[in-house]
Amino acid sequence: MKKVGIIGVGEYLPKKILTNADLEKMVDTSDEWIVARTGIKERHIAAKVEASSDMALQASLQALESARIKPQDLDLIIVATITPDMPLPSTACVLQNSLQAKKAFCFDVSAACAGFIYALTVAQQFIARGGCKNALVIGVEKLSSITDWKDRNTCVLFGDGAGAAVLSEVKSGGILSSYLGSDGSAGELLMVPAGGSRLPASHDTVDKRMHYVKMRGNELFKIAVVTMTHAAQIALKQAGLECKDVDLVIPHQANIRIIMAMAKKLKLCEDKIYLNIEKHGNMSSASTIIALSQAVKEGRVKKGDIILLDAFGSGLTWGACVIKW
Ligand code: UT7
């Protein structure tokens, strides 16, 4: 099996910023409540005309440039998203066309907040087994398009953005382990009820606001802490490492209190945890890869460092991945 690593990263955030003060004018909430309960101060919101593939394109061009790879050299494109441009074709195929990456085969992965770790693990398998050489893995969301801006329980949480990683064979290090899990029995805790084959779009589903995210946050919160802690422990064990060996943890950014509770259970110091939730909120599939890209640019990730990615979300799905940079 070949060693596979991330050789380039990139990210894109839409220009418009929605602050907690802006939200105070839209729903019955306060900056104080949002900061204390979530850690979020602002989030980026895509323009009306900006689709997920448009954001993915910008992040991809940056990642390809940092990897010094041309779109024509890509063999595989995987887009992790729960907000595709449209039900079909896949956002990965739309992106392939924008990039003119004609050699690549392309598909989307739907695993919500764990989406990037799922897609990364799938791409790794293809390269490790020699099925392809270079892969582009994206996490992108336009969550603003499925957010109910009248529901204070959810609308204060989400943001839009895209992150991208180029994967290839590496001589040493790379992805040391990855652990994925799912529990479909708790799917109703976080869902968009309509718009699929169960409840196709109709006047009735639109009137009932069923095309927006519905979440039972309190119940999810407790599962998130336990599951992210467990996923981190398993991925580290598989890599033959312990928490003390980790240089930087890149957790899914759903709630600062979830992240800190997990850190406490794992006995991790706060300075080993990368946070961007304050400025971006929860961007589902895009959160971990945007955070990784920003951490690399800020010099928080050095050659030889042990990085732990850890995420949890709708499905339920979860995943953790250990990378030697
Ligand atoms: O992306 C991965 C999956 N997602 C998650 O893992 C999210 C996990 N859940 C959470 O992050 C938290 O549960 C939330 C941030 C969503 C909510 O925080 P909480 O501390 O669990 O609050 P709560 O749902 O228990 O609500 C407490 C109170 C309620 O009022 P009452 O019933 O006690 O009078 C809510 O109605 O806070 C109220 N509330 C708000 N108040 C002001 C809920 N949303 C807001 C708001 N502003 N935006």
CSV table of C-alpha atoms and ligand atoms in Angstrom, one decimal:
chain,number,residue,atom,x,y,z
A,1,MET,CA,0.0,0.0,0.0
A,2,LYS,CA,1.3,3.4,-0.9
A,3,LYS,CA,1.6,6.2,1.7
A,4,VAL,CA,-0.8,9.0,0.9
A,5,GLY,CA,-0.6,12.6,2.1
A,6,ILE,CA,-2.1,16.1,1.6
A,7,ILE,CA,0.3,18.0,-0.6
A,8,GLY,CA,-1.7,21.2,-1.0
A,9,VAL,CA,-4.7,23.0,0.7
A,10,GLY,CA,-6.9,26.0,-0.1
A,11,GLU,CA,-10.0,27.7,1.2
A,12,TYR,CA,-12.6,30.3,0.1
A,13,LEU,CA,-15.0,32.3,2.2
A,14,PRO,CA,-17.7,34.5,0.6
A,15,LYS,CA,-17.3,38.2,1.1
A,16,LYS,CA,-20.5,39.0,3.0
A,17,ILE,CA,-20.2,38.7,6.8
A,18,LEU,CA,-23.3,38.3,9.0
A,19,THR,CA,-22.7,39.4,12.6
A,20,ASN,CA,-24.6,38.5,15.8
A,21,ALA,CA,-25.8,42.1,15.8
A,22,ASP,CA,-27.3,41.5,12.3
A,23,LEU,CA,-29.1,38.4,13.7
A,24,GLU,CA,-30.5,40.4,16.6
A,25,LYS,CA,-32.5,42.3,14.0
A,26,MET,CA,-33.8,39.1,12.4
A,27,VAL,CA,-34.8,36.8,15.3
A,28,ASP,CA,-35.3,37.0,19.1
A,29,THR,CA,-31.6,36.5,20.1
A,30,SER,CA,-28.7,38.3,21.5
A,31,ASP,CA,-24.9,38.5,20.9
A,32,GLU,CA,-24.5,37.5,24.5
A,33,TRP,CA,-26.5,34.3,24.1
A,34,ILE,CA,-24.9,33.3,20.9
A,35,VAL,CA,-21.3,33.9,22.1
A,36,ALA,CA,-21.9,32.2,25.5
A,37,ARG,CA,-23.7,29.2,24.1
A,38,THR,CA,-21.8,28.6,20.9
A,39,GLY,CA,-18.6,30.7,20.7
A,40,ILE,CA,-19.8,32.2,17.3
A,41,LYS,CA,-19.5,36.0,16.6
A,42,GLU,CA,-19.9,36.1,12.9
A,43,ARG,CA,-20.2,33.9,9.8
A,44,HIS,CA,-19.7,34.3,6.0
A,45,ILE,CA,-22.8,34.1,3.8
A,46,ALA,CA,-22.6,33.3,0.1
A,47,ALA,CA,-24.1,35.7,-2.5
A,48,LYS,CA,-27.4,34.7,-4.1
A,49,VAL,CA,-25.7,33.8,-7.4
A,50,GLU,CA,-22.9,31.9,-5.7
A,51,ALA,CA,-23.4,28.1,-5.6
A,52,SER,CA,-21.4,25.5,-3.8
A,53,SER,CA,-19.4,24.6,-7.0
A,54,ASP,CA,-18.4,28.3,-7.4
A,55,MET,CA,-16.9,28.4,-3.9
A,56,ALA,CA,-15.4,24.9,-4.4
A,57,LEU,CA,-13.7,26.2,-7.6
A,58,GLN,CA,-11.9,29.1,-5.7
A,59,ALA,CA,-10.7,26.8,-2.9
A,60,SER,CA,-9.6,24.2,-5.5
A,61,LEU,CA,-7.5,26.6,-7.5
A,62,GLN,CA,-5.7,27.6,-4.4
A,63,ALA,CA,-5.1,24.0,-3.3
A,64,LEU,CA,-3.9,23.0,-6.8
A,65,GLU,CA,-1.5,26.0,-6.9
A,66,SER,CA,0.0,25.1,-3.4
A,67,ALA,CA,0.4,21.5,-4.5
A,68,ARG,CA,1.9,22.6,-7.9
A,69,ILE,CA,-0.6,20.3,-9.7
A,70,LYS,CA,-2.6,21.2,-12.8
A,71,PRO,CA,-6.3,20.3,-13.1
A,72,GLN,CA,-5.4,18.0,-16.0
A,73,ASP,CA,-3.2,15.9,-13.6
A,74,LEU,CA,-6.2,15.1,-11.4
A,75,ASP,CA,-7.5,11.5,-11.5
A,76,LEU,CA,-10.2,11.9,-8.9
A,77,ILE,CA,-12.4,14.7,-7.6
A,78,ILE,CA,-14.6,14.1,-4.5
A,79,VAL,CA,-16.9,16.8,-3.2
A,80,ALA,CA,-18.2,16.4,0.4
A,81,THR,CA,-21.4,18.5,0.7
A,82,ILE,CA,-25.0,18.5,1.9
A,83,THR,CA,-25.8,21.6,-0.2
A,84,PRO,CA,-25.0,20.5,-3.8
A,85,ASP,CA,-25.6,22.9,-6.6
A,86,MET,CA,-28.6,20.7,-7.5
A,87,PRO,CA,-29.7,17.0,-7.1
A,88,LEU,CA,-28.0,16.1,-10.3
A,89,PRO,CA,-25.4,16.2,-11.8
A,90,SER,CA,-23.1,15.9,-8.8
A,91,THR,CA,-21.3,19.1,-7.7
A,92,ALA,CA,-18.0,17.2,-8.3
A,93,CYS,CA,-18.9,16.9,-12.0
A,94,VAL,CA,-19.9,20.6,-12.2
A,95,LEU,CA,-16.5,21.4,-10.6
A,96,GLN,CA,-14.7,19.1,-13.0
A,97,ASN,CA,-16.1,21.1,-15.9
A,98,SER,CA,-15.1,24.4,-14.3
A,99,LEU,CA,-11.6,23.2,-13.7
A,100,GLN,CA,-11.4,21.4,-17.1
A,101,ALA,CA,-10.0,18.4,-15.1
A,102,LYS,CA,-11.0,16.1,-18.0
A,103,LYS,CA,-9.1,13.0,-16.8
A,104,ALA,CA,-10.7,12.8,-13.4
A,105,PHE,CA,-13.7,10.6,-12.3
A,106,CYS,CA,-15.9,12.6,-10.0
A,107,PHE,CA,-18.6,12.0,-7.3
A,108,ASP,CA,-20.1,13.6,-4.2
A,109,VAL,CA,-20.1,12.3,-0.7
A,110,SER,CA,-23.0,13.2,1.7
A,111,ALA,CA,-21.8,12.7,5.3
A,112,ALA,CA,-22.7,16.2,6.7
A,113,CYS,CA,-20.1,17.6,9.2
A,114,ALA,CA,-18.0,14.4,8.9
A,115,GLY,CA,-18.1,14.7,5.1
A,116,PHE,CA,-14.6,16.0,4.5
A,117,ILE,CA,-13.0,13.2,6.7
A,118,TYR,CA,-15.2,10.6,4.8
A,119,ALA,CA,-14.1,12.0,1.4
A,120,LEU,CA,-10.5,12.2,2.5
A,121,THR,CA,-10.5,8.5,3.6
A,122,VAL,CA,-12.2,7.4,0.3
A,123,ALA,CA,-9.6,9.3,-1.8
A,124,GLN,CA,-6.8,7.9,0.3
A,125,GLN,CA,-7.9,4.3,-0.5
A,126,PHE,CA,-7.9,4.9,-4.2
A,127,ILE,CA,-4.4,6.3,-4.2
A,128,ALA,CA,-3.0,3.8,-1.7
A,129,ARG,CA,-4.2,0.9,-3.8
A,130,GLY,CA,-2.8,2.4,-7.0
A,131,GLY,CA,-6.2,3.2,-8.6
A,132,CYS,CA,-5.2,6.8,-9.1
A,133,LYS,CA,-2.3,9.2,-8.5
A,134,ASN,CA,-3.7,12.7,-7.7
A,135,ALA,CA,-7.0,13.4,-6.0
A,136,LEU,CA,-8.8,16.6,-5.2
A,137,VAL,CA,-11.0,16.5,-2.1
A,138,ILE,CA,-13.4,19.3,-1.3
A,139,GLY,CA,-15.6,20.2,1.7
A,140,VAL,CA,-18.1,22.9,0.7
A,141,GLU,CA,-21.4,24.2,2.0
A,142,LYS,CA,-23.9,26.9,1.2
A,143,LEU,CA,-25.8,26.2,4.5
A,144,SER,CA,-27.5,29.6,4.2
A,145,SER,CA,-29.6,28.0,1.4
A,146,ILE,CA,-31.1,25.5,3.8
A,147,THR,CA,-31.3,27.7,6.9
A,148,ASP,CA,-34.6,28.9,8.2
A,149,TRP,CA,-33.8,32.5,8.9
A,150,LYS,CA,-36.9,32.7,11.2
A,151,ASP,CA,-35.7,29.9,13.5
A,152,ARG,CA,-33.4,31.2,16.2
A,153,ASN,CA,-32.5,27.6,17.3
A,154,THR,CA,-30.6,27.1,14.1
A,155,CYS,CA,-30.0,30.3,12.1
A,156,VAL,CA,-27.4,31.6,14.5
A,157,LEU,CA,-25.2,28.6,14.0
A,158,PHE,CA,-24.3,28.2,10.3
A,159,GLY,CA,-22.0,29.7,7.7
A,160,ASP,CA,-20.9,29.2,4.1
A,161,GLY,CA,-17.5,28.4,2.7
A,162,ALA,CA,-15.3,25.9,0.9
A,163,GLY,CA,-12.0,24.1,1.6
A,164,ALA,CA,-9.9,21.9,-0.7
A,165,ALA,CA,-7.0,19.4,-0.3
A,166,VAL,CA,-4.9,17.7,-3.0
A,167,LEU,CA,-3.8,14.2,-2.1
A,168,SER,CA,-1.0,12.2,-3.6
A,169,GLU,CA,1.6,9.6,-2.8
A,170,VAL,CA,4.2,10.8,-0.3
A,171,LYS,CA,7.6,9.3,0.7
A,172,SER,CA,7.0,9.5,4.4
A,173,GLY,CA,4.2,10.4,6.9
A,174,GLY,CA,0.9,11.3,5.4
A,175,ILE,CA,-2.4,9.8,6.6
A,176,LEU,CA,-1.6,7.4,9.4
A,177,SER,CA,-5.1,6.3,10.3
A,178,SER,CA,-8.7,7.1,9.9
A,179,TYR,CA,-11.8,5.9,11.7
A,180,LEU,CA,-15.3,6.4,10.4
A,181,GLY,CA,-18.7,5.6,12.0
A,182,SER,CA,-22.4,6.1,11.5
A,183,ASP,CA,-25.7,5.7,13.5
A,184,GLY,CA,-28.7,6.0,11.3
A,185,SER,CA,-31.1,5.4,14.2
A,186,ALA,CA,-30.6,9.0,15.4
A,187,GLY,CA,-31.0,10.6,12.0
A,188,GLU,CA,-34.1,12.6,13.1
A,189,LEU,CA,-32.0,14.7,15.4
A,190,LEU,CA,-30.6,16.8,12.5
A,191,MET,CA,-32.4,16.7,9.2
A,192,VAL,CA,-33.9,18.5,6.2
A,193,PRO,CA,-37.3,16.7,6.0
A,194,ALA,CA,-38.4,17.6,2.5
A,195,GLY,CA,-36.9,17.9,-1.0
A,196,GLY,CA,-36.0,14.3,-1.5
A,197,SER,CA,-37.9,11.2,-2.7
A,198,ARG,CA,-39.7,10.9,0.7
A,199,LEU,CA,-41.3,14.3,0.4
A,200,PRO,CA,-40.7,15.9,-2.9
A,201,ALA,CA,-41.0,19.7,-3.1
A,202,SER,CA,-44.6,20.8,-3.2
A,203,HIS,CA,-46.5,24.0,-2.2
A,204,ASP,CA,-47.3,22.2,1.1
A,205,THR,CA,-43.7,21.4,2.0
A,206,VAL,CA,-42.6,24.9,1.2
A,207,ASP,CA,-45.5,26.4,3.2
A,208,LYS,CA,-44.5,24.2,6.2
A,209,ARG,CA,-40.8,25.3,5.9
A,210,MET,CA,-39.8,21.7,5.5
A,211,HIS,CA,-36.8,22.4,3.2
A,212,TYR,CA,-34.8,23.9,6.1
A,213,VAL,CA,-32.6,22.3,8.7
A,214,LYS,CA,-34.4,21.0,11.8
A,215,MET,CA,-32.2,20.2,14.8
A,216,ARG,CA,-32.6,18.9,18.3
A,217,GLY,CA,-29.4,20.6,19.4
A,218,ASN,CA,-29.5,19.7,23.1
A,219,GLU,CA,-29.6,16.0,22.4
A,220,LEU,CA,-27.0,16.2,19.7
A,221,PHE,CA,-24.7,18.1,22.0
A,222,LYS,CA,-24.2,15.2,24.4
A,223,ILE,CA,-23.7,12.6,21.7
A,224,ALA,CA,-21.2,14.9,19.9
A,225,VAL,CA,-18.9,15.2,22.9
A,226,VAL,CA,-18.9,11.4,23.6
A,227,THR,CA,-18.5,10.4,19.9
A,228,MET,CA,-15.8,12.9,19.0
A,229,THR,CA,-13.8,11.9,22.1
A,230,HIS,CA,-14.2,8.2,21.2
A,231,ALA,CA,-13.3,8.7,17.5
A,232,ALA,CA,-10.1,10.6,18.4
A,233,GLN,CA,-9.1,7.8,20.8
A,234,ILE,CA,-9.6,5.1,18.2
A,235,ALA,CA,-7.9,6.9,15.3
A,236,LEU,CA,-4.9,7.6,17.6
A,237,LYS,CA,-4.7,4.0,18.8
A,238,GLN,CA,-4.8,2.8,15.1
A,239,ALA,CA,-1.9,5.1,14.4
A,240,GLY,CA,0.0,3.8,17.4
A,241,LEU,CA,-0.1,7.2,19.1
A,242,GLU,CA,-1.4,8.9,22.2
A,243,CYS,CA,-3.0,12.3,22.8
A,244,LYS,CA,0.2,13.7,24.1
A,245,ASP,CA,1.8,13.0,20.7
A,246,VAL,CA,-0.6,15.3,18.9
A,247,ASP,CA,0.7,18.7,17.8
A,248,LEU,CA,-2.6,20.2,16.6
A,249,VAL,CA,-6.3,19.1,16.8
A,250,ILE,CA,-8.6,20.3,14.1
A,251,PRO,CA,-12.1,19.6,15.4
A,252,HIS,CA,-15.4,20.2,13.6
A,253,GLN,CA,-16.5,23.7,14.7
A,254,ALA,CA,-20.1,23.2,15.7
A,255,ASN,CA,-19.9,24.6,19.3
A,256,ILE,CA,-17.0,25.8,21.4
A,257,ARG,CA,-18.5,24.1,24.4
A,258,ILE,CA,-18.5,20.7,22.5
A,259,ILE,CA,-14.9,21.2,21.5
A,260,MET,CA,-13.8,22.2,25.1
A,261,ALA,CA,-15.7,19.3,26.7
A,262,MET,CA,-14.0,16.9,24.3
A,263,ALA,CA,-10.6,18.5,25.0
A,264,LYS,CA,-11.1,18.0,28.7
A,265,LYS,CA,-12.0,14.3,28.3
A,266,LEU,CA,-8.9,13.8,26.1
A,267,LYS,CA,-6.7,15.9,28.5
A,268,LEU,CA,-5.6,18.2,25.7
A,269,CYS,CA,-4.3,21.7,26.3
A,270,GLU,CA,-6.3,24.4,24.7
A,271,ASP,CA,-3.3,25.7,22.7
A,272,LYS,CA,-3.2,22.4,20.8
A,273,ILE,CA,-6.7,23.0,19.4
A,274,TYR,CA,-7.4,25.0,16.3
A,275,LEU,CA,-10.5,27.2,16.5
A,276,ASN,CA,-12.1,29.4,13.9
A,277,ILE,CA,-15.7,29.0,15.0
A,278,GLU,CA,-15.8,32.6,16.3
A,279,LYS,CA,-15.4,34.0,12.7
A,280,HIS,CA,-17.1,31.2,10.7
A,281,GLY,CA,-19.7,29.3,12.7
A,282,ASN,CA,-20.5,25.8,11.7
A,283,MET,CA,-19.9,25.1,8.0
A,284,SER,CA,-20.6,21.3,8.1
A,285,SER,CA,-18.5,19.5,5.5
A,286,ALA,CA,-16.3,22.6,4.9
A,287,SER,CA,-15.4,23.3,8.6
A,288,THR,CA,-12.5,20.9,9.1
A,289,ILE,CA,-10.7,21.5,5.8
A,290,ILE,CA,-11.1,25.3,6.0
A,291,ALA,CA,-9.6,25.1,9.5
A,292,LEU,CA,-6.8,22.9,8.3
A,293,SER,CA,-6.0,25.3,5.3
A,294,GLN,CA,-6.0,28.3,7.7
A,295,ALA,CA,-3.8,26.5,10.2
A,296,VAL,CA,-1.3,25.7,7.5
A,297,LYS,CA,-1.3,29.3,6.2
A,298,GLU,CA,-0.8,30.7,9.8
A,299,GLY,CA,2.2,28.4,10.3
A,300,ARG,CA,0.5,26.3,13.0
A,301,VAL,CA,1.3,23.2,11.0
A,302,LYS,CA,4.9,22.3,10.5
A,303,LYS,CA,6.6,19.4,8.6
A,304,GLY,CA,6.5,16.3,10.8
A,305,ASP,CA,3.7,17.5,13.0
A,306,ILE,CA,0.9,15.1,14.1
A,307,ILE,CA,-2.5,16.5,13.2
A,308,LEU,CA,-5.8,15.1,14.4
A,309,LEU,CA,-9.0,15.8,12.4
A,310,ASP,CA,-12.2,15.0,14.3
A,311,ALA,CA,-15.8,15.6,13.3
A,312,PHE,CA,-19.4,14.6,14.1
A,313,GLY,CA,-22.7,15.5,12.4
A,314,SER,CA,-26.0,14.6,10.8
A,315,GLY,CA,-26.6,10.9,9.9
A,316,LEU,CA,-25.4,10.5,12.5
A,317,THR,CA,-21.8,10.3,11.1
A,318,TRP,CA,-18.4,10.8,12.6
A,319,GLY,CA,-14.8,10.4,11.7
A,320,ALA,CA,-11.3,11.1,13.0
A,321,CYS,CA,-8.1,11.0,11.0
A,322,VAL,CA,-4.4,11.2,12.1
A,323,ILE,CA,-2.0,12.8,9.7
A,324,LYS,CA,1.8,13.2,9.9
A,325,TRP,CA,2.4,16.4,8.0
B,1,UT7,O1,-22.7,20.1,13.3
B,1,UT7,C1,-22.7,19.0,14.1
B,1,UT7,C2,-24.0,18.7,14.8
B,1,UT7,N1,-24.5,19.8,15.5
B,1,UT7,C3,-24.2,19.9,16.8
B,1,UT7,O2,-23.5,19.1,17.4
B,1,UT7,C4,-24.9,21.0,17.6
B,1,UT7,C5,-25.1,20.6,19.0
B,1,UT7,N2,-25.9,21.5,19.8
B,1,UT7,C6,-25.5,22.7,20.2
B,1,UT7,O3,-24.5,23.3,19.8
B,1,UT7,C7,-26.4,23.4,21.2
B,1,UT7,O4,-27.4,22.5,21.7
B,1,UT7,C8,-27.1,24.7,20.7
B,1,UT7,C9,-26.1,25.8,20.5
B,1,UT7,C10,-27.8,24.4,19.4
B,1,UT7,C11,-28.2,25.2,21.7
B,1,UT7,O5,-27.6,25.4,22.9
B,1,UT7,P1,-28.2,24.8,24.3
B,1,UT7,O6,-27.3,25.3,25.4
B,1,UT7,O7,-28.3,23.3,24.1
B,1,UT7,O8,-29.6,25.5,24.4
B,1,UT7,P2,-31.0,24.8,24.4
B,1,UT7,O9,-31.3,24.2,23.0
B,1,UT7,O10,-31.1,23.9,25.6
B,1,UT7,O11,-31.9,26.1,24.6
B,1,UT7,C12,-31.8,26.8,25.9
B,1,UT7,C13,-32.7,28.0,25.8
B,1,UT7,C14,-34.1,27.7,25.3
B,1,UT7,O12,-35.0,28.5,26.0
B,1,UT7,P3,-35.9,27.9,27.1
B,1,UT7,O13,-36.7,26.8,26.5
B,1,UT7,O14,-34.9,27.4,28.2
B,1,UT7,O15,-36.7,29.0,27.6
B,1,UT7,C15,-34.1,28.1,23.8
B,1,UT7,O16,-35.4,28.4,23.3
B,1,UT7,O17,-32.2,28.9,24.8
B,1,UT7,C16,-33.2,29.3,23.9
B,1,UT7,N3,-32.6,29.6,22.6
B,1,UT7,C17,-32.1,30.9,22.3
B,1,UT7,N4,-32.1,32.0,23.0
B,1,UT7,C18,-31.6,33.1,22.4
B,1,UT7,C19,-32.3,28.8,21.6
B,1,UT7,N5,-31.7,29.5,20.6
B,1,UT7,C20,-31.6,30.7,21.0
B,1,UT7,C21,-31.0,31.9,20.4
B,1,UT7,N6,-31.1,33.0,21.1
B,1,UT7,N7,-30.5,31.9,19.2
